[in-house]
Amino acid sequence: LNNINENFQVINVSVLLTVAIQAIMSATILGNPVVVMIEGAIKTPTNTLFSWKRILVRFCSVLGVVIICEAIPRFDLIMALIGGTTINTAVFILPSLFHMKLAKNDKWHKMKISFDCLAIIFGVVAGCVCTYASIAHIVDEYSHC
């Protein structure tokens, strides 16, 4: 956005406003299942819309997110590290392992196993590369302090 000409200030503001609205809406949707699980664990009444337990749990949830965001100045570095380790596992490794387990009795079993093994190898290599790059970026970012 910094490369946009000053003549396009309206576009710049529109893009930033759209990103902010999307972040606010997605944070509400993504955080709700966690809060509902916590409310179920502490036996929050489900028949009332507002109760002191429900308000306290949701307030503490938002407060926890704010504290984490303020405590970690470069949260993008942490997210890159988490993404490098978990996304490859969730996308390449685990589905291939599950498919190998489920497709044991298939007549194309050997060919499917070879594709699953390739996907697992690719996922492990990509995960190692991404994790190494994330750690190197974190070290590089904080070695100048």
Short mmCIF file of N, CA and C in Angstrom, two decimals:
data_model
loop_
_atom_site.label_atom_id
_atom_site.label_comp_id
_atom_site.label_asym_id
_atom_site.label_seq_id
_atom_site.Cartn_x
_atom_site.Cartn_y
_atom_site.Cartn_z
N LEU A 1 0.81 -1.20 0.00
CA LEU A 1 0.00 0.00 0.00
C LEU A 1 0.85 1.26 0.00
N ASN A 2 2.06 1.15 0.46
CA ASN A 2 2.92 2.33 0.47
C ASN A 2 3.35 2.74 -0.93
N ASN A 3 3.28 1.84 -1.88
CA ASN A 3 3.70 2.15 -3.24
C ASN A 3 2.61 2.81 -4.07
N ILE A 4 1.42 2.93 -3.50
CA ILE A 4 0.32 3.57 -4.24
C ILE A 4 0.55 5.07 -4.27
N ASN A 5 0.32 5.65 -5.41
CA ASN A 5 0.49 7.08 -5.63
C ASN A 5 -0.45 7.87 -4.71
N GLU A 6 -0.06 9.08 -4.33
CA GLU A 6 -0.90 9.91 -3.48
C GLU A 6 -2.22 10.27 -4.13
N ASN A 7 -2.28 10.22 -5.46
CA ASN A 7 -3.52 10.53 -6.16
C ASN A 7 -4.58 9.46 -5.91
N PHE A 8 -4.16 8.29 -5.46
CA PHE A 8 -5.09 7.19 -5.22
C PHE A 8 -5.31 6.98 -3.72
N GLN A 9 -5.37 8.05 -2.97
CA GLN A 9 -5.55 7.97 -1.52
C GLN A 9 -6.87 7.31 -1.15
N VAL A 10 -7.91 7.53 -1.95
CA VAL A 10 -9.21 6.91 -1.69
C VAL A 10 -9.11 5.39 -1.77
N ILE A 11 -8.35 4.88 -2.74
CA ILE A 11 -8.16 3.45 -2.87
C ILE A 11 -7.40 2.90 -1.68
N ASN A 12 -6.38 3.62 -1.26
CA ASN A 12 -5.57 3.21 -0.11
C ASN A 12 -6.43 3.10 1.14
N VAL A 13 -7.24 4.09 1.42
CA VAL A 13 -8.11 4.09 2.59
C VAL A 13 -9.16 2.99 2.46
N SER A 14 -9.70 2.79 1.26
CA SER A 14 -10.71 1.75 1.05
C SER A 14 -10.13 0.37 1.31
N VAL A 15 -8.92 0.12 0.84
CA VAL A 15 -8.29 -1.18 1.06
C VAL A 15 -8.04 -1.40 2.54
N LEU A 16 -7.51 -0.41 3.23
CA LEU A 16 -7.24 -0.55 4.66
C LEU A 16 -8.53 -0.75 5.45
N LEU A 17 -9.58 -0.03 5.10
CA LEU A 17 -10.86 -0.19 5.78
C LEU A 17 -11.45 -1.58 5.55
N THR A 18 -11.34 -2.07 4.33
CA THR A 18 -11.85 -3.41 4.02
C THR A 18 -11.09 -4.48 4.78
N VAL A 19 -9.78 -4.36 4.87
CA VAL A 19 -8.97 -5.32 5.62
C VAL A 19 -9.32 -5.27 7.11
N ALA A 20 -9.54 -4.08 7.64
CA ALA A 20 -9.90 -3.95 9.05
C ALA A 20 -11.25 -4.59 9.34
N ILE A 21 -12.23 -4.36 8.46
CA ILE A 21 -13.56 -4.96 8.65
C ILE A 21 -13.46 -6.48 8.58
N GLN A 22 -12.70 -6.99 7.62
CA GLN A 22 -12.54 -8.44 7.48
C GLN A 22 -11.88 -9.03 8.73
N ALA A 23 -10.88 -8.37 9.27
CA ALA A 23 -10.19 -8.86 10.47
C ALA A 23 -11.12 -8.87 11.67
N ILE A 24 -11.92 -7.84 11.82
CA ILE A 24 -12.85 -7.77 12.95
C ILE A 24 -13.90 -8.87 12.86
N MET A 25 -14.45 -9.04 11.66
CA MET A 25 -15.49 -10.06 11.49
C MET A 25 -14.93 -11.48 11.64
N SER A 26 -13.77 -11.75 11.08
CA SER A 26 -13.23 -13.10 11.17
C SER A 26 -12.76 -13.43 12.58
N ALA A 27 -12.28 -12.45 13.31
CA ALA A 27 -11.86 -12.71 14.70
C ALA A 27 -13.06 -13.12 15.54
N THR A 28 -14.20 -12.51 15.31
CA THR A 28 -15.41 -12.86 16.05
C THR A 28 -15.85 -14.28 15.72
N ILE A 29 -15.84 -14.63 14.44
CA ILE A 29 -16.29 -15.95 14.02
C ILE A 29 -15.31 -17.03 14.47
N LEU A 30 -14.02 -16.78 14.34
CA LEU A 30 -13.03 -17.79 14.69
C LEU A 30 -12.88 -17.97 16.20
N GLY A 31 -13.11 -16.94 16.96
CA GLY A 31 -12.96 -17.04 18.40
C GLY A 31 -14.16 -17.65 19.11
N ASN A 32 -15.31 -17.63 18.46
CA ASN A 32 -16.53 -18.11 19.12
C ASN A 32 -16.48 -19.58 19.52
N PRO A 33 -16.02 -20.53 18.70
CA PRO A 33 -16.00 -21.93 19.16
C PRO A 33 -15.15 -22.16 20.40
N VAL A 34 -14.05 -21.45 20.50
CA VAL A 34 -13.19 -21.61 21.69
C VAL A 34 -13.92 -21.12 22.93
N VAL A 35 -14.57 -19.98 22.80
CA VAL A 35 -15.30 -19.41 23.94
C VAL A 35 -16.48 -20.31 24.33
N VAL A 36 -17.17 -20.86 23.35
CA VAL A 36 -18.30 -21.75 23.64
C VAL A 36 -17.80 -23.00 24.38
N MET A 37 -16.63 -23.53 23.99
CA MET A 37 -16.08 -24.70 24.70
C MET A 37 -15.73 -24.34 26.14
N ILE A 38 -15.15 -23.18 26.33
CA ILE A 38 -14.81 -22.75 27.70
C ILE A 38 -16.08 -22.56 28.52
N GLU A 39 -17.11 -21.94 27.91
CA GLU A 39 -18.37 -21.76 28.62
C GLU A 39 -19.00 -23.10 28.99
N GLY A 40 -18.89 -24.10 28.12
CA GLY A 40 -19.41 -25.42 28.43
C GLY A 40 -18.64 -26.09 29.55
N ALA A 41 -17.33 -25.86 29.59
CA ALA A 41 -16.49 -26.47 30.62
C ALA A 41 -16.77 -25.91 32.01
N ILE A 42 -17.12 -24.62 32.08
CA ILE A 42 -17.40 -24.02 33.39
C ILE A 42 -18.90 -23.97 33.69
N LYS A 43 -19.68 -24.67 32.86
CA LYS A 43 -21.13 -24.83 33.07
C LYS A 43 -21.87 -23.49 33.07
N THR A 44 -21.61 -22.70 32.05
CA THR A 44 -22.35 -21.45 31.87
C THR A 44 -23.78 -21.78 31.46
N PRO A 45 -24.77 -21.12 32.04
CA PRO A 45 -26.15 -21.43 31.66
C PRO A 45 -26.41 -21.14 30.17
N THR A 46 -27.00 -22.12 29.49
CA THR A 46 -27.25 -21.96 28.05
C THR A 46 -28.63 -21.40 27.75
N ASN A 47 -29.50 -21.36 28.73
CA ASN A 47 -30.85 -20.88 28.48
C ASN A 47 -30.98 -19.37 28.54
N THR A 48 -29.96 -18.68 29.02
CA THR A 48 -30.01 -17.22 29.06
C THR A 48 -28.98 -16.66 28.10
N LEU A 49 -29.35 -15.56 27.48
CA LEU A 49 -28.44 -14.93 26.53
C LEU A 49 -27.27 -14.25 27.24
N PHE A 50 -27.56 -13.57 28.33
CA PHE A 50 -26.51 -12.89 29.09
C PHE A 50 -26.50 -13.41 30.52
N SER A 51 -25.34 -13.79 30.97
CA SER A 51 -25.14 -14.13 32.37
C SER A 51 -23.75 -13.63 32.75
N TRP A 52 -23.50 -13.50 34.02
CA TRP A 52 -22.22 -12.94 34.43
C TRP A 52 -21.07 -13.85 34.03
N LYS A 53 -21.28 -15.18 34.03
CA LYS A 53 -20.21 -16.10 33.63
C LYS A 53 -19.89 -15.94 32.14
N ARG A 54 -20.93 -15.84 31.32
CA ARG A 54 -20.73 -15.71 29.88
C ARG A 54 -19.99 -14.41 29.55
N ILE A 55 -20.41 -13.33 30.19
CA ILE A 55 -19.76 -12.04 29.94
C ILE A 55 -18.31 -12.07 30.42
N LEU A 56 -18.06 -12.69 31.58
CA LEU A 56 -16.70 -12.78 32.12
C LEU A 56 -15.80 -13.62 31.21
N VAL A 57 -16.31 -14.75 30.71
CA VAL A 57 -15.50 -15.61 29.83
C VAL A 57 -15.16 -14.87 28.54
N ARG A 58 -16.13 -14.20 27.95
CA ARG A 58 -15.88 -13.49 26.68
C ARG A 58 -14.95 -12.30 26.90
N PHE A 59 -15.12 -11.61 28.03
CA PHE A 59 -14.22 -10.49 28.33
C PHE A 59 -12.79 -10.98 28.52
N CYS A 60 -12.61 -12.08 29.26
CA CYS A 60 -11.26 -12.62 29.47
C CYS A 60 -10.65 -13.12 28.16
N SER A 61 -11.48 -13.66 27.28
CA SER A 61 -10.98 -14.11 25.98
C SER A 61 -10.45 -12.94 25.16
N VAL A 62 -11.20 -11.88 25.09
CA VAL A 62 -10.76 -10.70 24.34
C VAL A 62 -9.55 -10.07 25.02
N LEU A 63 -9.55 -10.01 26.33
CA LEU A 63 -8.41 -9.46 27.07
C LEU A 63 -7.15 -10.28 26.82
N GLY A 64 -7.28 -11.60 26.80
CA GLY A 64 -6.13 -12.46 26.51
C GLY A 64 -5.56 -12.22 25.12
N VAL A 65 -6.44 -12.04 24.14
CA VAL A 65 -5.97 -11.76 22.77
C VAL A 65 -5.25 -10.42 22.73
N VAL A 66 -5.78 -9.42 23.40
CA VAL A 66 -5.14 -8.10 23.42
C VAL A 66 -3.78 -8.17 24.11
N ILE A 67 -3.68 -8.91 25.20
CA ILE A 67 -2.40 -9.03 25.91
C ILE A 67 -1.36 -9.73 25.03
N ILE A 68 -1.77 -10.79 24.35
CA ILE A 68 -0.84 -11.49 23.46
C ILE A 68 -0.38 -10.58 22.33
N CYS A 69 -1.31 -9.86 21.74
CA CYS A 69 -0.95 -8.97 20.63
C CYS A 69 -0.02 -7.84 21.07
N GLU A 70 -0.22 -7.35 22.27
CA GLU A 70 0.65 -6.28 22.75
C GLU A 70 1.99 -6.80 23.27
N ALA A 71 2.01 -8.03 23.77
CA ALA A 71 3.24 -8.58 24.33
C ALA A 71 4.22 -9.03 23.25
N ILE A 72 3.72 -9.43 22.10
CA ILE A 72 4.58 -9.91 21.02
C ILE A 72 4.59 -8.85 19.93
N PRO A 73 5.69 -8.11 19.81
CA PRO A 73 5.71 -7.00 18.84
C PRO A 73 5.66 -7.46 17.38
N ARG A 74 6.27 -8.58 17.06
CA ARG A 74 6.26 -9.09 15.68
C ARG A 74 5.53 -10.43 15.65
N PHE A 75 4.23 -10.37 15.77
CA PHE A 75 3.42 -11.59 15.82
C PHE A 75 3.48 -12.33 14.49
N ASP A 76 3.78 -11.63 13.41
CA ASP A 76 3.88 -12.28 12.09
C ASP A 76 5.00 -13.31 12.07
N LEU A 77 6.07 -13.07 12.83
CA LEU A 77 7.17 -14.03 12.89
C LEU A 77 6.73 -15.31 13.59
N ILE A 78 5.96 -15.17 14.66
CA ILE A 78 5.46 -16.34 15.38
C ILE A 78 4.49 -17.11 14.50
N MET A 79 3.62 -16.40 13.78
CA MET A 79 2.65 -17.06 12.91
C MET A 79 3.35 -17.78 11.76
N ALA A 80 4.43 -17.22 11.25
CA ALA A 80 5.19 -17.90 10.20
C ALA A 80 5.81 -19.19 10.72
N LEU A 81 6.29 -19.17 11.94
CA LEU A 81 6.86 -20.37 12.54
C LEU A 81 5.78 -21.43 12.77
N ILE A 82 4.65 -21.02 13.30
CA ILE A 82 3.55 -21.96 13.52
C ILE A 82 3.04 -22.50 12.18
N GLY A 83 2.89 -21.63 11.21
CA GLY A 83 2.42 -22.06 9.89
C GLY A 83 3.38 -23.01 9.22
N GLY A 84 4.67 -22.75 9.35
CA GLY A 84 5.67 -23.62 8.73
C GLY A 84 5.70 -25.01 9.32
N THR A 85 5.31 -25.12 10.58
CA THR A 85 5.34 -26.44 11.21
C THR A 85 4.01 -27.17 11.12
N THR A 86 2.91 -26.45 11.13
CA THR A 86 1.61 -27.13 11.20
C THR A 86 0.88 -27.25 9.87
N ILE A 87 1.00 -26.29 9.00
CA ILE A 87 0.24 -26.32 7.75
C ILE A 87 0.69 -27.49 6.88
N ASN A 88 1.98 -27.71 6.78
CA ASN A 88 2.46 -28.85 5.98
C ASN A 88 2.00 -30.18 6.56
N THR A 89 1.97 -30.25 7.87
CA THR A 89 1.49 -31.47 8.50
C THR A 89 0.00 -31.69 8.20
N ALA A 90 -0.77 -30.63 8.30
CA ALA A 90 -2.22 -30.75 8.09
C ALA A 90 -2.60 -30.93 6.62
N VAL A 91 -1.77 -30.44 5.71
CA VAL A 91 -2.12 -30.49 4.29
C VAL A 91 -1.51 -31.69 3.58
N PHE A 92 -0.28 -32.03 3.87
CA PHE A 92 0.41 -33.09 3.13
C PHE A 92 0.56 -34.40 3.91
N ILE A 93 1.01 -34.31 5.14
CA ILE A 93 1.41 -35.51 5.86
C ILE A 93 0.21 -36.29 6.40
N LEU A 94 -0.63 -35.64 7.20
CA LEU A 94 -1.75 -36.36 7.82
C LEU A 94 -2.75 -36.92 6.81
N PRO A 95 -3.19 -36.14 5.79
CA PRO A 95 -4.12 -36.75 4.83
C PRO A 95 -3.53 -37.96 4.11
N SER A 96 -2.25 -37.90 3.80
CA SER A 96 -1.62 -39.05 3.13
C SER A 96 -1.55 -40.26 4.06
N LEU A 97 -1.23 -40.04 5.32
CA LEU A 97 -1.21 -41.15 6.27
C LEU A 97 -2.61 -41.75 6.44
N PHE A 98 -3.62 -40.91 6.54
CA PHE A 98 -4.99 -41.40 6.67
C PHE A 98 -5.41 -42.16 5.41
N HIS A 99 -5.04 -41.64 4.25
CA HIS A 99 -5.40 -42.31 3.00
C HIS A 99 -4.72 -43.66 2.89
N MET A 100 -3.47 -43.74 3.31
CA MET A 100 -2.77 -45.02 3.28
C MET A 100 -3.47 -46.04 4.18
N LYS A 101 -3.96 -45.58 5.31
CA LYS A 101 -4.65 -46.48 6.24
C LYS A 101 -6.01 -46.91 5.68
N LEU A 102 -6.73 -45.98 5.04
CA LEU A 102 -8.07 -46.28 4.55
C LEU A 102 -8.08 -47.08 3.26
N ALA A 103 -7.07 -46.90 2.41
CA ALA A 103 -7.08 -47.52 1.08
C ALA A 103 -6.25 -48.79 1.03
N LYS A 104 -6.21 -49.54 2.11
CA LYS A 104 -5.41 -50.76 2.15
C LYS A 104 -5.89 -51.82 1.17
N ASN A 105 -7.18 -51.97 1.02
CA ASN A 105 -7.73 -53.06 0.22
C ASN A 105 -8.07 -52.65 -1.22
N ASP A 106 -7.59 -51.52 -1.65
CA ASP A 106 -7.85 -51.05 -3.00
C ASP A 106 -6.95 -51.78 -3.99
N LYS A 107 -7.44 -51.99 -5.23
CA LYS A 107 -6.62 -52.71 -6.21
C LYS A 107 -5.46 -51.86 -6.72
N TRP A 108 -5.54 -50.53 -6.58
CA TRP A 108 -4.46 -49.63 -6.98
C TRP A 108 -3.63 -49.21 -5.77
N HIS A 109 -3.62 -50.07 -4.77
CA HIS A 109 -2.99 -49.74 -3.49
C HIS A 109 -1.52 -49.34 -3.63
N LYS A 110 -0.74 -50.08 -4.40
CA LYS A 110 0.70 -49.79 -4.50
C LYS A 110 0.96 -48.43 -5.16
N MET A 111 0.18 -48.10 -6.19
CA MET A 111 0.36 -46.81 -6.85
C MET A 111 -0.06 -45.67 -5.91
N LYS A 112 -1.15 -45.86 -5.20
CA LYS A 112 -1.62 -44.83 -4.28
C LYS A 112 -0.63 -44.65 -3.12
N ILE A 113 -0.04 -45.74 -2.67
CA ILE A 113 0.96 -45.65 -1.60
C ILE A 113 2.15 -44.83 -2.06
N SER A 114 2.56 -45.02 -3.33
CA SER A 114 3.71 -44.26 -3.82
C SER A 114 3.40 -42.77 -3.89
N PHE A 115 2.19 -42.41 -4.32
CA PHE A 115 1.81 -40.99 -4.34
C PHE A 115 1.70 -40.43 -2.93
N ASP A 116 1.17 -41.23 -2.02
CA ASP A 116 1.09 -40.78 -0.63
C ASP A 116 2.47 -40.59 -0.02
N CYS A 117 3.39 -41.50 -0.34
CA CYS A 117 4.77 -41.36 0.16
C CYS A 117 5.44 -40.12 -0.41
N LEU A 118 5.20 -39.83 -1.68
CA LEU A 118 5.74 -38.61 -2.27
C LEU A 118 5.18 -37.36 -1.59
N ALA A 119 3.88 -37.39 -1.30
CA ALA A 119 3.27 -36.25 -0.62
C ALA A 119 3.85 -36.08 0.79
N ILE A 120 4.07 -37.20 1.47
CA ILE A 120 4.65 -37.13 2.82
C ILE A 120 6.08 -36.60 2.76
N ILE A 121 6.86 -37.08 1.82
CA ILE A 121 8.25 -36.60 1.68
C ILE A 121 8.26 -35.11 1.36
N PHE A 122 7.39 -34.70 0.42
CA PHE A 122 7.30 -33.27 0.08
C PHE A 122 6.89 -32.45 1.30
N GLY A 123 5.91 -32.94 2.07
CA GLY A 123 5.46 -32.22 3.26
C GLY A 123 6.55 -32.09 4.31
N VAL A 124 7.31 -33.15 4.50
CA VAL A 124 8.40 -33.10 5.49
C VAL A 124 9.49 -32.12 5.04
N VAL A 125 9.87 -32.20 3.76
CA VAL A 125 10.91 -31.30 3.25
C VAL A 125 10.44 -29.85 3.30
N ALA A 126 9.20 -29.61 2.82
CA ALA A 126 8.67 -28.24 2.84
C ALA A 126 8.53 -27.73 4.26
N GLY A 127 8.10 -28.59 5.18
CA GLY A 127 7.99 -28.18 6.57
C GLY A 127 9.33 -27.82 7.18
N CYS A 128 10.35 -28.61 6.87
CA CYS A 128 11.70 -28.31 7.38
C CYS A 128 12.22 -27.00 6.80
N VAL A 129 12.01 -26.79 5.51
CA VAL A 129 12.49 -25.56 4.88
C VAL A 129 11.76 -24.34 5.45
N CYS A 130 10.44 -24.45 5.58
CA CYS A 130 9.67 -23.32 6.13
C CYS A 130 10.03 -23.04 7.58
N THR A 131 10.19 -24.09 8.37
CA THR A 131 10.56 -23.90 9.77
C THR A 131 11.95 -23.28 9.89
N TYR A 132 12.89 -23.76 9.08
CA TYR A 132 14.23 -23.19 9.11
C TYR A 132 14.20 -21.72 8.69
N ALA A 133 13.46 -21.41 7.63
CA ALA A 133 13.38 -20.02 7.17
C ALA A 133 12.74 -19.13 8.23
N SER A 134 11.72 -19.63 8.91
CA SER A 134 11.07 -18.84 9.96
C SER A 134 12.01 -18.59 11.13
N ILE A 135 12.72 -19.63 11.55
CA ILE A 135 13.66 -19.47 12.66
C ILE A 135 14.79 -18.53 12.27
N ALA A 136 15.30 -18.67 11.04
CA ALA A 136 16.36 -17.77 10.58
C ALA A 136 15.88 -16.33 10.54
N HIS A 137 14.64 -16.12 10.12
CA HIS A 137 14.09 -14.76 10.07
C HIS A 137 13.93 -14.19 11.48
N ILE A 138 13.49 -15.02 12.43
CA ILE A 138 13.36 -14.56 13.82
C ILE A 138 14.73 -14.21 14.39
N VAL A 139 15.72 -15.07 14.17
CA VAL A 139 17.08 -14.81 14.66
C VAL A 139 17.63 -13.54 14.03
N ASP A 140 17.43 -13.38 12.73
CA ASP A 140 17.91 -12.20 12.04
C ASP A 140 17.24 -10.92 12.55
N GLU A 141 15.95 -11.02 12.82
CA GLU A 141 15.19 -9.86 13.29
C GLU A 141 15.65 -9.40 14.67
N TYR A 142 15.94 -10.35 15.55
CA TYR A 142 16.28 -10.00 16.93
C TYR A 142 17.78 -10.00 17.21
N SER A 143 18.61 -10.31 16.24
CA SER A 143 20.05 -10.26 16.47
C SER A 143 20.60 -8.83 16.35
N HIS A 144 19.81 -7.93 15.81
CA HIS A 144 20.25 -6.54 15.65
C HIS A 144 19.95 -5.69 16.88
N CYS A 145 19.34 -6.28 17.90
CA CYS A 145 18.96 -5.51 19.08
C CYS A 145 20.12 -5.16 19.94
#
